[in-house]
Every structure is written in C-alpha cells, then in structure tokens.
Amino acid sequence: GAGGVSSQQEAYIYSAAQIEALTWGDVKTKTINNWITASLWVTPLEAFRSGYARRFSRANVIEAVIASRLRPFGVPRWRCTVMMRDQKRLFELQPYPWSWVLVDNRITAAFIPEQEKALSIGSLPVDAAIVLRVWRIIDEIDEYLGKELAA
C-alpha cells in the first residue's frame, strides 16, 4: 500500500554509483557533494556518518536524475532546485501520472491524466517548451533499482 511506498522512498539504500549509472555518468560523487555543499538538494539526505559512504533514498535518486536530464537544455542545478521546491509532490505521488512542461525555466501544465501519457502541444500558450516525461523517467529508475535490489 501507500505506506510501503513512503518507507521505501525514505530508506537510504542506494549508492552514488547507482546515481551515476542512472544519469549516464553525468552525476558523479563529486557532483553530489558539490550539490550538498551548495544546499541544492530538495529531498532530505541521510545524516552524514564519518567513515561511511553516504547512501541515498529513492527520492534522492529521482531528484538527481531529473536535474541531470535538464542539464543538456541549459537548465542549471540551482534552477532545478527552485522548480522542485515548487513541485514537491513529485516525490510523494504514486503512480506518478504526470509530466512537466518547462517554459522560460518555469513549470507550467504539470499534470497529465495517467491514461493519456501524452501532451497536446497545441494546448500550450507558447511556441517553444521543454517537455519532461517525469512518469517515464521514474518508471526507468524503478525498473533499474528493482533489478539492482534483486541482484
């Protein structure tokens, strides 16, 4: 049930190496630490324990992957942080029936019905936008993490 999702979400069981794999090498341990130093994480991080490698929650992984997917479009990490603070439900919704549409580095038209999983570009009030299929990205993350846990 939903209770299981939230406990799995907050369990710090994933590694920096898994984040690096899911971001195609874009987010390495150094990047993760830079984000910590700059207070750019929106999702809660595991408390630092001296002598132990930091572990990450599913929500941390989702945050890192989304920030990584936006980087090629020139959206800097600090801007991702601002947007994610406005969209915290991203880390609470299950089964994530939505996408983001970014216009001028702001999120608009964030919700799309689960059964459609498509977006009418004609309904947007602009000529150009970035569309991030959050539901698909999270499916990929869950599939990868599930295989890793089973291994």
N, CA, C and O atoms as a DFTB+ gen file, in Angstrom:
604 C
 N C O
     1  1       0.814      -1.210       0.000
     2  2       0.000       0.000       0.000
     3  2       0.839       1.248       0.000
     4  3       2.059       1.189      -0.159
     5  1       0.190       2.377       0.178
     6  2       0.878       3.667       0.130
     7  2       1.922       3.787       1.242
     8  3       2.957       4.429       1.062
     9  1       1.643       3.162       2.399
    10  2       2.616       3.215       3.496
    11  2       3.941       2.589       3.104
    12  3       5.006       3.084       3.474
    13  1       3.869       1.495       2.351
    14  2       5.087       0.822       1.896
    15  2       5.903       1.696       0.966
    16  3       7.133       1.700       1.010
    17  1       5.197       2.438       0.120
    18  2       5.884       3.313      -0.841
    19  2       6.699       4.344      -0.091
    20  3       7.861       4.587      -0.415
    21  1       6.078       4.956       0.923
    22  2       6.762       6.031       1.616
    23  2       7.958       5.522       2.413
    24  3       8.980       6.205       2.482
    25  1       7.855       4.326       3.023
    26  2       9.002       3.822       3.774
    27  2      10.137       3.437       2.824
    28  3      11.309       3.659       3.128
    29  1       9.781       2.856       1.661
    30  2      10.792       2.515       0.660
    31  2      11.434       3.805       0.152
    32  3      12.640       3.862      -0.088
    33  1      10.611       4.833      -0.004
    34  2      11.077       6.102      -0.528
    35  2      12.103       6.725       0.398
    36  3      13.081       7.312      -0.065
    37  1      11.892       6.606       1.704
    38  2      12.776       7.274       2.655
    39  2      13.939       6.395       3.101
    40  3      14.823       6.855       3.823
    41  1      13.943       5.118       2.672
    42  2      15.049       4.237       3.057
    43  2      16.304       4.643       2.282
    44  3      16.263       4.795       1.061
    45  1      17.403       4.816       2.989
    46  2      18.651       5.220       2.347
    47  2      19.441       3.957       1.993
    48  3      20.292       3.502       2.758
    49  1      19.137       3.402       0.813
    50  2      19.706       2.105       0.444
    51  2      20.446       2.137      -0.890
    52  3      20.970       1.110      -1.322
    53  1      20.499       3.279      -1.542
    54  2      21.122       3.350      -2.868
    55  2      22.464       4.062      -2.790
    56  3      22.714       4.855      -1.882
    57  1      23.332       3.760      -3.770
    58  2      24.694       4.290      -3.741
    59  2      24.898       5.408      -4.758
    60  3      24.099       5.590      -5.677
    61  1      25.984       6.149      -4.570
    62  2      26.378       7.177      -5.535
    63  2      26.630       6.534      -6.899
    64  3      26.351       7.142      -7.932
    65  1      27.153       5.317      -6.905
    66  2      27.417       4.612      -8.175
    67  2      26.116       4.358      -8.940
    68  3      26.095       4.421     -10.169
    69  1      25.036       4.071      -8.214
    70  2      23.741       3.852      -8.875
    71  2      23.218       5.156      -9.470
    72  3      22.651       5.160     -10.563
    73  1      23.407       6.259      -8.751
    74  2      23.010       7.562      -9.296
    75  2      23.828       7.864     -10.551
    76  3      23.292       8.343     -11.550
    77  1      25.118       7.582     -10.491
    78  2      25.980       7.832     -11.655
    79  2      25.511       7.003     -12.861
    80  3      25.471       7.509     -13.982
    81  1      25.159       5.738     -12.630
    82  2      24.694       4.873     -13.722
    83  2      23.388       5.401     -14.318
    84  3      23.236       5.445     -15.539
    85  1      22.453       5.798     -13.465
    86  2      21.149       6.271     -13.939
    87  2      21.228       7.635     -14.634
    88  3      20.335       7.987     -15.405
    89  1      22.277       8.393     -14.368
    90  2      22.444       9.699     -15.025
    91  2      23.457       9.603     -16.157
    92  3      23.981      10.620     -16.612
    93  1      23.734       8.390     -16.610
    94  2      24.651       8.145     -17.731
    95  2      25.996       8.806     -17.485
    96  3      26.603       9.362     -18.400
    97  1      26.455       8.741     -16.238
    98  2      27.777       9.274     -15.893
    99  2      27.806      10.765     -15.625
   100  3      28.869      11.324     -15.351
   101  1      26.662      11.415     -15.698
   102  2      26.618      12.877     -15.542
   103  2      26.782      13.315     -14.083
   104  3      27.469      14.296     -13.799
   105  1      26.147      12.581     -13.159
   106  2      26.186      12.964     -11.744
   107  2      27.081      11.983     -10.992
   108  3      26.663      10.879     -10.643
   109  1      28.309      12.403     -10.754
   110  2      29.287      11.588     -10.036
   111  2      29.303      11.997      -8.561
   112  3      28.628      12.951      -8.172
   113  1      30.063      11.287      -7.753
   114  2      30.156      11.583      -6.324
   115  2      30.557      13.044      -6.085
   116  3      30.011      13.697      -5.196
   117  1      31.497      13.552      -6.868
   118  2      31.946      14.946      -6.718
   119  2      30.783      15.917      -6.949
   120  3      30.624      16.893      -6.216
   121  1      29.974      15.638      -7.974
   122  2      28.804      16.478      -8.264
   123  2      27.820      16.434      -7.099
   124  3      27.318      17.468      -6.660
   125  1      27.550      15.225      -6.601
   126  2      26.638      15.045      -5.466
   127  2      27.126      15.878      -4.281
   128  3      26.340      16.576      -3.639
   129  1      28.435      15.799      -3.993
   130  2      28.992      16.552      -2.862
   131  2      28.937      18.061      -3.097
   132  3      28.699      18.829      -2.165
   133  1      29.157      18.485      -4.349
   134  2      29.027      19.922      -4.668
   135  2      27.607      20.406      -4.400
   136  3      27.409      21.499      -3.869
   137  1      26.612      19.586      -4.769
   138  2      25.216      19.953      -4.528
   139  2      24.921      20.037      -3.030
   140  3      24.142      20.884      -2.591
   141  1      25.550      19.151      -2.250
   142  2      25.361      19.182      -0.789
   143  2      25.961      20.471      -0.223
   144  3      25.322      21.170       0.564
   145  1      27.188      20.776      -0.631
   146  2      27.874      21.986      -0.155
   147  2      27.071      23.241      -0.490
   148  3      26.995      24.173       0.311
   149  1      26.475      23.255      -1.679
   150  2      25.715      24.430      -2.131
   151  2      24.250      24.400      -1.679
   152  3      23.464      25.259      -2.077
   153  1      23.879      23.411      -0.848
   154  2      22.491      23.276      -0.340
   155  2      21.465      23.224      -1.469
   156  3      20.428      23.884      -1.405
   157  1      21.758      22.440      -2.496
   158  2      20.860      22.377      -3.654
   159  2      19.875      21.204      -3.613
   160  3      18.978      21.132      -4.453
   161  1      20.024      20.284      -2.655
   162  2      19.101      19.148      -2.576
   163  2      17.760      19.588      -2.004
   164  3      17.708      20.329      -1.023
   165  1      16.680      19.130      -2.619
   166  2      15.324      19.389      -2.110
   167  2      14.887      18.228      -1.223
   168  3      14.280      18.438      -0.173
   169  1      15.196      17.006      -1.646
   170  2      14.795      15.823      -0.873
   171  2      15.769      15.630       0.290
   172  3      16.961      15.901       0.145
   173  1      15.273      15.161       1.447
   174  2      16.140      15.008       2.631
   175  2      17.259      13.999       2.382
   176  3      17.033      12.941       1.794
   177  1      18.449      14.333       2.829
   178  2      19.601      13.444       2.682
   179  2      19.847      12.682       3.972
   180  3      19.473      13.133       5.055
   181  1      20.475      11.531       3.847
   182  2      20.883      10.750       5.014
   183  2      21.873      11.581       5.835
   184  3      22.708      12.290       5.273
   185  1      21.779      11.494       7.150
   186  2      22.733      12.193       8.018
   187  2      24.137      11.667       7.741
   188  3      24.340      10.466       7.565
   189  1      25.087      12.570       7.705
   190  2      26.476      12.187       7.435
   191  2      27.022      11.357       8.590
   192  3      26.861      11.726       9.754
   193  1      27.676      10.228       8.268
   194  2      28.330       9.403       9.284
   195  2      29.783       9.259       8.888
   196  3      30.086       8.719       7.824
   197  1      30.662       9.723       9.707
   198  2      32.093       9.670       9.411
   199  2      32.544       8.229       9.171
   200  3      32.227       7.328       9.947
   201  1      33.288       8.030       8.086
   202  2      33.807       6.707       7.791
   203  2      32.878       5.835       6.966
   204  3      33.248       4.718       6.604
   205  1      31.675       6.320       6.660
   206  2      30.720       5.552       5.862
   207  2      30.400       6.305       4.575
   208  3      30.289       7.531       4.578
   209  1      30.252       5.570       3.478
   210  2      29.801       6.200       2.230
   211  2      28.336       6.587       2.405
   212  3      27.539       5.810       2.931
   213  1      27.993       7.771       1.970
   214  2      26.604       8.228       2.080
   215  2      25.712       7.366       1.190
   216  3      26.082       7.033       0.065
   217  1      24.537       7.010       1.702
   218  2      23.540       6.278       0.926
   219  2      22.414       7.245       0.570
   220  3      22.290       8.320       1.157
   221  1      21.598       6.841      -0.400
   222  2      20.579       7.748      -0.928
   223  2      19.217       7.075      -0.977
   224  3      19.115       5.858      -1.133
   225  1      18.168       7.887      -0.841
   226  2      16.795       7.387      -0.916
   227  2      16.346       7.383      -2.376
   228  3      16.992       7.970      -3.244
   229  1      15.233       6.712      -2.623
   230  2      14.646       6.712      -3.964
   231  2      14.333       8.144      -4.388
   232  3      14.543       8.503      -5.547
   233  1      13.838       8.961      -3.471
   234  2      13.534      10.358      -3.791
   235  2      14.799      11.122      -4.177
   236  3      14.768      11.936      -5.100
   237  1      15.922      10.868      -3.479
   238  2      17.202      11.491      -3.845
   239  2      17.586      11.111      -5.276
   240  3      18.032      11.952      -6.056
   241  1      17.404       9.827      -5.605
   242  2      17.767       9.334      -6.937
   243  2      16.917      10.028      -8.000
   244  3      17.444      10.477      -9.017
   245  1      15.603      10.118      -7.770
   246  2      14.702      10.781      -8.720
   247  2      15.137      12.236      -8.921
   248  3      15.187      12.720     -10.051
   249  1      15.444      12.917      -7.842
   250  2      15.868      14.316      -7.931
   251  2      17.134      14.457      -8.779
   252  3      17.210      15.331      -9.643
   253  1      18.120      13.602      -8.534
   254  2      19.389      13.683      -9.269
   255  2      19.189      13.410     -10.756
   256  3      19.772      14.087     -11.603
   257  1      18.361      12.416     -11.067
   258  2      18.145      12.057     -12.469
   259  2      17.415      13.181     -13.202
   260  3      17.773      13.509     -14.333
   261  1      16.406      13.769     -12.580
   262  2      15.667      14.855     -13.243
   263  2      16.579      16.059     -13.480
   264  3      16.549      16.655     -14.557
   265  1      17.382      16.415     -12.493
   266  2      18.318      17.534     -12.666
   267  2      19.287      17.234     -13.813
   268  3      19.618      18.116     -14.604
   269  1      19.732      15.990     -13.891
   270  2      20.654      15.583     -14.953
   271  2      20.002      15.660     -16.331
   272  3      20.632      16.093     -17.296
   273  1      18.735      15.239     -16.424
   274  2      18.029      15.257     -17.721
   275  2      17.818      16.691     -18.225
   276  3      17.712      16.918     -19.430
   277  1      17.758      17.649     -17.305
   278  2      17.513      19.038     -17.719
   279  2      18.795      19.766     -18.108
   280  3      18.748      20.774     -18.812
   281  1      19.930      19.265     -17.658
   282  2      21.182      19.973     -17.896
   283  2      21.496      20.212     -19.380
   284  3      21.938      21.306     -19.728
   285  1      21.283      19.226     -20.267
   286  2      21.584      19.460     -21.690
   287  2      20.780      20.614     -22.302
   288  3      21.162      21.157     -23.339
   289  1      19.666      20.985     -21.659
   290  2      18.841      22.079     -22.166
   291  2      19.231      23.419     -21.550
   292  3      18.544      24.424     -21.734
   293  1      20.345      23.418     -20.814
   294  2      20.829      24.671     -20.243
   295  2      20.123      25.084     -18.965
   296  3      20.205      26.242     -18.556
   297  1      19.422      24.136     -18.322
   298  2      18.758      24.455     -17.051
   299  2      19.747      24.139     -15.922
   300  3      20.030      22.967     -15.675
   301  1      20.278      25.159     -15.232
   302  2      21.287      24.903     -14.201
   303  2      20.692      24.228     -12.966
   304  3      19.482      24.273     -12.747
   305  1      21.551      23.605     -12.165
   306  2      21.085      22.856     -10.989
   307  2      20.322      23.740     -10.012
   308  3      19.327      23.297      -9.439
   309  1      20.761      24.970      -9.811
   310  2      20.037      25.835      -8.858
   311  2      18.612      26.084      -9.333
   312  3      17.696      26.192      -8.518
   313  1      18.417      26.177     -10.661
   314  2      17.075      26.398     -11.201
   315  2      16.220      25.149     -10.997
   316  3      15.033      25.254     -10.689
   317  1      16.814      23.976     -11.165
   318  2      16.091      22.717     -10.891
   319  2      15.628      22.679      -9.436
   320  3      14.510      22.260      -9.138
   321  1      16.506      23.124      -8.535
   322  2      16.169      23.144      -7.109
   323  2      14.952      24.020      -6.863
   324  3      14.033      23.625      -6.146
   325  1      14.945      25.201      -7.453
   326  2      13.812      26.123      -7.283
   327  2      12.530      25.479      -7.815
   328  3      11.485      25.536      -7.165
   329  1      12.614      24.866      -8.998
   330  2      11.424      24.251      -9.591
   331  2      10.938      23.077      -8.747
   332  3       9.735      22.912      -8.543
   333  1      11.882      22.252      -8.250
   334  2      11.479      21.081      -7.471
   335  2      10.883      21.477      -6.128
   336  3      10.003      20.786      -5.614
   337  1      11.348      22.569      -5.561
   338  2      10.738      23.034      -4.303
   339  2       9.274      23.385      -4.532
   340  3       8.441      23.221      -3.641
   341  1       8.965      23.873      -5.741
   342  2       7.579      24.201      -6.080
   343  2       6.758      22.965      -6.430
   344  3       5.528      23.011      -6.444
   345  1       7.443      21.864      -6.709
   346  2       6.749      20.651      -7.179
   347  2       7.068      19.465      -6.274
   348  3       7.336      18.365      -6.757
   349  1       7.038      19.690      -4.967
   350  2       7.439      18.621      -4.039
   351  2       6.584      17.373      -4.175
   352  3       7.010      16.278      -3.807
   353  1       5.367      17.539      -4.708
   354  2       4.506      16.361      -4.857
   355  2       5.129      15.326      -5.780
   356  3       4.735      14.160      -5.760
   357  1       6.103      15.744      -6.596
   358  2       6.823      14.801      -7.444
   359  2       7.307      13.607      -6.634
   360  3       7.299      12.476      -7.119
   361  1       7.731      13.863      -5.389
   362  2       8.337      12.809      -4.586
   363  2       7.318      12.096      -3.703
   364  3       7.678      11.203      -2.935
   365  1       6.045      12.486      -3.810
   366  2       5.003      11.872      -2.990
   367  2       4.001      11.101      -3.837
   368  3       3.406      10.131      -3.368
   369  1       3.812      11.527      -5.087
   370  2       2.788      10.908      -5.933
   371  2       3.151       9.488      -6.323
   372  3       4.304       9.187      -6.632
   373  1       2.162       8.630      -6.305
   374  2       2.312       7.275      -6.797
   375  2       0.975       6.947      -7.435
   376  3      -0.036       7.082      -6.747
   377  1       0.880       6.534      -8.676
   378  2       1.951       6.150      -9.591
   379  2       2.427       7.237     -10.572
   380  3       2.627       6.949     -11.751
   381  1       2.603       8.429     -10.121
   382  2       3.229       9.476     -10.938
   383  2       2.563       9.686     -12.287
   384  3       3.180       9.435     -13.322
   385  1       1.316      10.142     -12.295
   386  2       0.605      10.260     -13.579
   387  2       0.842      11.602     -14.260
   388  3      -0.126      12.287     -14.593
   389  1       2.099      12.005     -14.481
   390  2       2.263      13.363     -14.979
   391  2       3.595      13.621     -15.645
   392  3       4.549      12.852     -15.527
   393  1       3.618      14.733     -16.349
   394  2       4.830      15.235     -16.964
   395  2       4.979      16.697     -16.576
   396  3       4.043      17.323     -16.078
   397  1       6.164      17.225     -16.811
   398  2       6.374      18.663     -16.623
   399  2       6.533      19.300     -17.982
   400  3       7.104      18.704     -18.895
   401  1       6.028      20.513     -18.114
   402  2       6.325      21.323     -19.286
   403  2       7.030      22.563     -18.777
   404  3       6.489      23.300     -17.953
   405  1       8.240      22.793     -19.268
   406  2       9.017      23.943     -18.817
   407  2       8.964      25.044     -19.861
   408  3       9.293      24.830     -21.028
   409  1       8.551      26.209     -19.432
   410  2       8.503      27.369     -20.301
   411  2       9.257      28.479     -19.586
   412  3       8.912      28.828     -18.457
   413  1      10.266      29.034     -20.215
   414  2      11.067      30.083     -19.580
   415  2      11.553      29.650     -18.197
   416  3      11.529      30.436     -17.249
   417  1      11.997      28.390     -18.089
   418  2      12.513      27.854     -16.827
   419  2      11.494      27.873     -15.688
   420  3      11.864      27.875     -14.514
   421  1      10.216      27.887     -16.043
   422  2       9.171      27.717     -15.028
   423  2       8.343      26.505     -15.439
   424  3       8.215      26.202     -16.626
   425  1       7.787      25.819     -14.453
   426  2       6.952      24.664     -14.785
   427  2       5.525      25.139     -14.969
   428  3       4.979      25.860     -14.134
   429  1       4.933      24.723     -16.073
   430  2       3.528      25.018     -16.288
   431  2       2.877      23.708     -16.726
   432  3       3.597      22.772     -17.074
   433  1       1.581      23.600     -16.726
   434  2       0.888      22.396     -17.203
   435  2       1.510      21.114     -16.650
   436  3       1.840      20.206     -17.413
   437  1       1.669      21.037     -15.336
   438  2       2.417      19.931     -14.739
   439  2       1.675      18.597     -14.760
   440  3       2.320      17.548     -14.730
   441  1       0.340      18.602     -14.809
   442  2      -0.382      17.339     -14.650
   443  2      -1.033      16.864     -15.939
   444  3      -1.663      17.639     -16.659
   445  1      -0.872      15.589     -16.212
   446  2      -1.457      14.959     -17.382
   447  2      -2.113      13.667     -16.903
   448  3      -1.495      12.909     -16.154
   449  1      -3.359      13.398     -17.322
   450  2      -4.028      12.178     -16.846
   451  2      -3.219      10.926     -17.174
   452  3      -2.644      10.804     -18.256
   453  1      -3.187      10.011     -16.228
   454  2      -2.398       8.778     -16.349
   455  2      -2.701       8.028     -17.640
   456  3      -1.791       7.541     -18.311
   457  1      -4.000       7.936     -17.989
   458  2      -4.355       7.100     -19.141
   459  2      -3.873       7.706     -20.457
   460  3      -3.730       6.987     -21.446
   461  1      -3.622       9.006     -20.488
   462  2      -3.196       9.635     -21.738
   463  2      -1.693       9.504     -21.955
   464  3      -1.245       9.137     -23.041
   465  1      -0.920       9.805     -20.916
   466  2       0.540       9.765     -21.031
   467  2       1.000      10.469     -22.309
   468  3       1.969      10.057     -22.947
   469  1       0.308      11.508     -22.660
   470  2       0.656      12.275     -23.854
   471  2       0.278      13.723     -23.577
   472  3      -0.487      14.010     -22.656
   473  1       0.805      14.609     -24.360
   474  2       0.579      16.025     -24.111
   475  2       0.152      16.684     -25.409
   476  3       0.767      16.478     -26.455
   477  1      -0.899      17.473     -25.334
   478  2      -1.306      18.227     -26.512
   479  2      -0.487      19.505     -26.581
   480  3      -0.721      20.447     -25.824
   481  1       0.481      19.529     -27.502
   482  2       1.337      20.700     -27.636
   483  2       0.484      21.907     -28.042
   484  3       0.790      23.045     -27.687
   485  1      -0.573      21.642     -28.781
   486  2      -1.463      22.730     -29.206
   487  2      -2.103      23.461     -28.041
   488  3      -2.536      24.605     -28.185
   489  1      -2.167      22.800     -26.870
   490  2      -2.813      23.430     -25.714
   491  2      -1.872      24.382     -24.974
   492  3      -2.301      25.104     -24.074
   493  1      -0.576      24.384     -25.356
   494  2       0.378      25.252     -24.670
   495  2       0.263      26.686     -25.178
   496  3       0.016      26.924     -26.360
   497  1       0.447      27.644     -24.253
   498  2       0.303      29.048     -24.649
   499  2       1.592      29.635     -25.224
   500  3       1.766      30.854     -25.231
   501  1       2.500      28.773     -25.709
   502  2       3.799      29.251     -26.191
   503  2       4.194      28.495     -27.455
   504  3       3.550      27.515     -27.831
   505  1       5.252      28.958     -28.104
   506  2       5.742      28.298     -29.311
   507  2       6.848      27.298     -29.028
   508  3       7.089      26.405     -29.841
   509  1       7.534      27.428     -27.878
   510  2       8.643      26.537     -27.572
   511  2       8.615      26.174     -26.093
   512  3       8.338      27.014     -25.238
   513  1       8.907      24.915     -25.807
   514  2       8.913      24.463     -24.414
   515  2       9.753      23.194     -24.310
   516  3       9.996      22.519     -25.310
   517  1      10.195      22.874     -23.091
   518  2      10.848      21.599     -22.811
   519  2       9.796      20.716     -22.147
   520  3       9.153      21.129     -21.182
   521  1       9.623      19.507     -22.661
   522  2       8.686      18.566     -22.054
   523  2       9.499      17.456     -21.390
   524  3      10.313      16.800     -22.039
   525  1       9.276      17.255     -20.112
   526  2       9.988      16.233     -19.357
   527  2       8.969      15.171     -18.952
   528  3       8.066      15.439     -18.160
   529  1       9.116      13.967     -19.499
   530  2       8.158      12.895     -19.196
   531  2       8.537      12.271     -17.857
   532  3       9.175      11.220     -17.807
   533  1       8.141      12.924     -16.792
   534  2       8.531      12.501     -15.446
   535  2       8.086      11.066     -15.178
   536  3       8.843      10.283     -14.603
   537  1       6.880      10.717     -15.583
   538  2       6.379       9.357     -15.337
   539  2       7.287       8.311     -15.957
   540  3       7.518       7.260     -15.360
   541  1       7.811       8.588     -17.159
   542  2       8.670       7.616     -17.845
   543  2      10.040       7.525     -17.163
   544  3      10.593       6.437     -17.005
   545  1      10.565       8.658     -16.771
   546  2      11.863       8.693     -16.085
   547  2      11.782       7.888     -14.783
   548  3      12.684       7.115     -14.461
   549  1      10.696       8.081     -14.047
   550  2      10.542       7.375     -12.769
   551  2      10.336       5.875     -13.004
   552  3      10.828       5.054     -12.230
   553  1       9.608       5.514     -14.076
   554  2       9.493       4.093     -14.442
   555  2      10.874       3.491     -14.667
   556  3      11.165       2.398     -14.181
   557  1      11.734       4.208     -15.410
   558  2      13.096       3.720     -15.700
   559  2      13.894       3.546     -14.412
   560  3      14.578       2.540     -14.226
   561  1      13.800       4.536     -13.527
   562  2      14.524       4.485     -12.249
   563  2      14.071       3.268     -11.441
   564  3      14.896       2.498     -10.949
   565  1      12.757       3.102     -11.309
   566  2      12.224       1.996     -10.504
   567  2      12.612       0.639     -11.099
   568  3      12.915      -0.304     -10.367
   569  1      12.600       0.552     -12.424
   570  2      12.984      -0.697     -13.082
   571  2      14.454      -1.012     -12.791
   572  3      14.796      -2.145     -12.453
   573  1      15.310      -0.013     -12.923
   574  2      16.745      -0.202     -12.671
   575  2      17.011      -0.558     -11.200
   576  3      17.730      -1.513     -10.905
   577  1      16.424       0.215     -10.289
   578  2      16.651      -0.025      -8.867
   579  2      16.090      -1.369      -8.440
   580  3      16.679      -2.047      -7.598
   581  1      14.949      -1.766      -9.018
   582  2      14.354      -3.067      -8.707
   583  2      15.270      -4.212      -9.116
   584  3      15.442      -5.178      -8.373
   585  1      15.860      -4.096     -10.312
   586  2      16.807      -5.128     -10.782
   587  2      18.035      -5.170      -9.894
   588  3      18.547      -6.245      -9.582
   589  1      18.511      -3.990      -9.481
   590  2      19.699      -3.916      -8.636
   591  2      19.440      -4.585      -7.280
   592  3      20.291      -5.310      -6.764
   593  1      18.243      -4.329      -6.705
   594  2      17.911      -4.924      -5.402
   595  2      17.778      -6.434      -5.516
   596  3      18.125      -7.166      -4.589
   597  1      17.271      -6.901      -6.664
   598  2      17.053      -8.334      -6.868
   599  2      18.381      -9.066      -7.095
   600  3      18.491     -10.262      -6.826
   601  1      19.379      -8.343      -7.587
   602  2      20.668      -8.976      -7.943
   603  2      21.398      -9.491      -6.708
   604  3      22.490     -10.048      -6.823
